[in-house]
Amino acid sequence: MRWIIVTGGNLSGLGKGIVSGSIAKLLEPNKIVNVKCDGYLNVDPGTINPFEHGELFVLEDGGEVDMDFGHYERFTNHTSKFCHNITSGKIFDAVIGKERKGEYLGKTVQIFPHVIDEIKRRILAIAQEEKPDVLMIEIGGTIDDIEESWFIRAVRELSNEYKEQMTFCHLAYAPMLSAVGEVKTRLVQTSVESLLQKGIRPDVVICRAEKRMSSDAKEKIARFCGIDVKAVVSDPHSETIYDLPLLFEEEGLRLYLEHKTGLKTNPGLEEWKKQVEGITQTQKSVRVAICGKYTGLKDSYASIIESLIHAGALHKVSVGIDFIETTDICTQEDVRAKLQGVQGIIIPGGFGRRGTEGKIQMAQYAREQHIPYLGLCLGLQIAVIEFARNVCGLTGANSSEFVEEGASVIHPVIDILPGQKRVNQKGGTMRLGAYSAMLQEGSQVRELYGCSEVSERHRHRYEVNPVYHEILEKHGMIFSGYSYDEGTKLVEFIELPNGVFRGTQAHPEFKSRLIAPSPLFVGFLRDVVGKGL
Ligand code: GLN
């Protein structure tokens, strides 16, 4: 097994996840397992507000993990597991749990050795279980963050044993001084210096910069780090993140890694190149709206944005996105004003009451004006509430999630799942992960997916209340996919006969790939293109 360790210096947000995903892409078809270490004390990011931390990514096994797993899966199409996201929260929780059970036999429990050992134990357990060709470990944040220090120490200790098999890749920012017109290398050197102080010498230095590094700049960094100049690689701005494996290929990184690790890799990435051209060589453009509550931070909707890019690449259309905050939307007039120039509406996942009345107005507008609509989880629930109120005449229809605790809803068309009634802890307790659904013969979703049974990932507590299935169907809402939970029939997909209005209780955005766009997003954009142009 080979090890690739990805660290970042001098700034967070440099795109280590995209770099790790791109390196994994270069090393395909070897079996690669991506591990991410995150310093925060939350056991998992499931309890972190997307405003704080960006999107929460959901895995097949129901793990709620860092959004970088989205990049790993999207670049490589492999499937990660919850235990591959090692957080300080998980580590400390385990160590303190063992201490309470007396497993440390009277010792003083400390960061060194107990916390470090727990990290190493988990990393080695993943290697043991997965037996990958490459175990790639990304350390979150920057190497100087206090909460990453135990992870840095753990990989350094592992390198005592596995030095020959390890490649350290360090990503650092090389700013461009526009007045001088050149990329400056000093910050990269400072960052490498800091890594050296921690006992780690990078084998590869990746420079995040506005443009490619000159050979002079590369020489300077190589000399400073004592590495081959071929191991200094540019990570310049590009039109799309999916370009990065191609840029790395041009920079010679694949060949360098092949030489350093002895792994066999595939040259060319021809297939990938064609798919990326779908993004960069578009023939049309459309605008769609994402109507949510976390519109201030685009990272909150990362997988939806990527899914639109994937579907856009297939249709050769570029997709402009208007992020619309719905809290102030009260009337159809408000909706009309907000949707100027927009040809499709997505209501993404979300929690709590705020903004839901505005979303219901959006769904009404989409239904009445035949604007393509895609409801994702909460977006399905909103569409059902709107339909119940305005088509079935169920005045006061709502979700029991959207009222004060203790208050009742006249028509709870969306209600808590039976399995959720006894739950009183927040973390990791929703209906999470992959569940399959049977799709109805002749339905739009069946046509889009091209099969009768599909599996998508979930993250919710509420569902379409079975008491209202009949009345909703009688008025023309089509429940085109079902699954079963503790014997209850759960609505997984809905659609309207107008052919451009669909929703799912799942989150298909978590499975969309450039090489395999999500059928629901493909269908949505097909409708948008048909409408708007
Ligand atoms: N809040 C809703 C529920 O829990 C929707 C969740 C979501 O959109 N992910 O069911």
PDB file of C-alpha atoms and ligand atoms in Angstrom, residues 348-352 376-379 381 401-402 430 459-463 505 507, ligand 1:
ATOM      1  CA  PRO A 348     -33.240  22.448  -1.956  1.00  0.00           C
ATOM      2  CA  GLY A 349     -33.127  20.678   1.377  1.00  0.00           C
ATOM      3  CA  GLY A 350     -33.589  22.671   4.547  1.00  0.00           C
ATOM      4  CA  PHE A 351     -34.803  22.679   8.097  1.00  0.00           C
ATOM      5  CA  GLY A 352     -37.132  24.763  10.232  1.00  0.00           C
ATOM      6  CA  LEU A 376     -35.132  18.135  -3.236  1.00  0.00           C
ATOM      7  CA  CYS A 377     -36.239  16.694   0.096  1.00  0.00           C
ATOM      8  CA  LEU A 378     -37.726  19.814   1.710  1.00  0.00           C
ATOM      9  CA  GLY A 379     -38.552  20.902  -1.861  1.00  0.00           C
ATOM     10  CA  GLN A 381     -42.488  18.591   1.065  1.00  0.00           C
ATOM     11  CA  GLU A 401     -41.991  20.659  11.497  1.00  0.00           C
ATOM     12  CA  PHE A 402     -43.025  24.237  10.746  1.00  0.00           C
ATOM     13  CA  MET A 430     -32.309  11.230  10.850  1.00  0.00           C
ATOM     14  CA  ARG A 459     -31.378  12.941   5.183  1.00  0.00           C
ATOM     15  CA  HIS A 460     -34.737  13.779   6.685  1.00  0.00           C
ATOM     16  CA  ARG A 461     -37.125  13.301   9.616  1.00  0.00           C
ATOM     17  CA  TYR A 462     -40.445  14.091   7.955  1.00  0.00           C
ATOM     18  CA  GLU A 463     -42.455  12.490   5.147  1.00  0.00           C
ATOM     19  CA  GLN A 505     -37.658  13.001  -0.760  1.00  0.00           C
ATOM     20  CA  HIS A 507     -30.910  14.022  -2.239  1.00  0.00           C
TER      21      HIS A 507
HETATM   22  N1  GLN B   1     -36.634  19.337   7.282  1.00  0.00           N
HETATM   23  C1  GLN B   1     -37.143  18.291   6.459  1.00  0.00           C
HETATM   24  C2  GLN B   1     -37.118  16.942   7.149  1.00  0.00           C
HETATM   25  O1  GLN B   1     -36.432  16.756   8.104  1.00  0.00           O
HETATM   26  C3  GLN B   1     -36.361  18.223   5.162  1.00  0.00           C
HETATM   27  C4  GLN B   1     -34.939  17.778   5.352  1.00  0.00           C
HETATM   28  C5  GLN B   1     -34.080  18.064   4.168  1.00  0.00           C
HETATM   29  O2  GLN B   1     -34.446  18.805   3.284  1.00  0.00           O
HETATM   30  N2  GLN B   1     -32.891  17.499   4.148  1.00  0.00           N
HETATM   31  O3  GLN B   1     -37.768  16.038   6.743  1.00  0.00           O
END
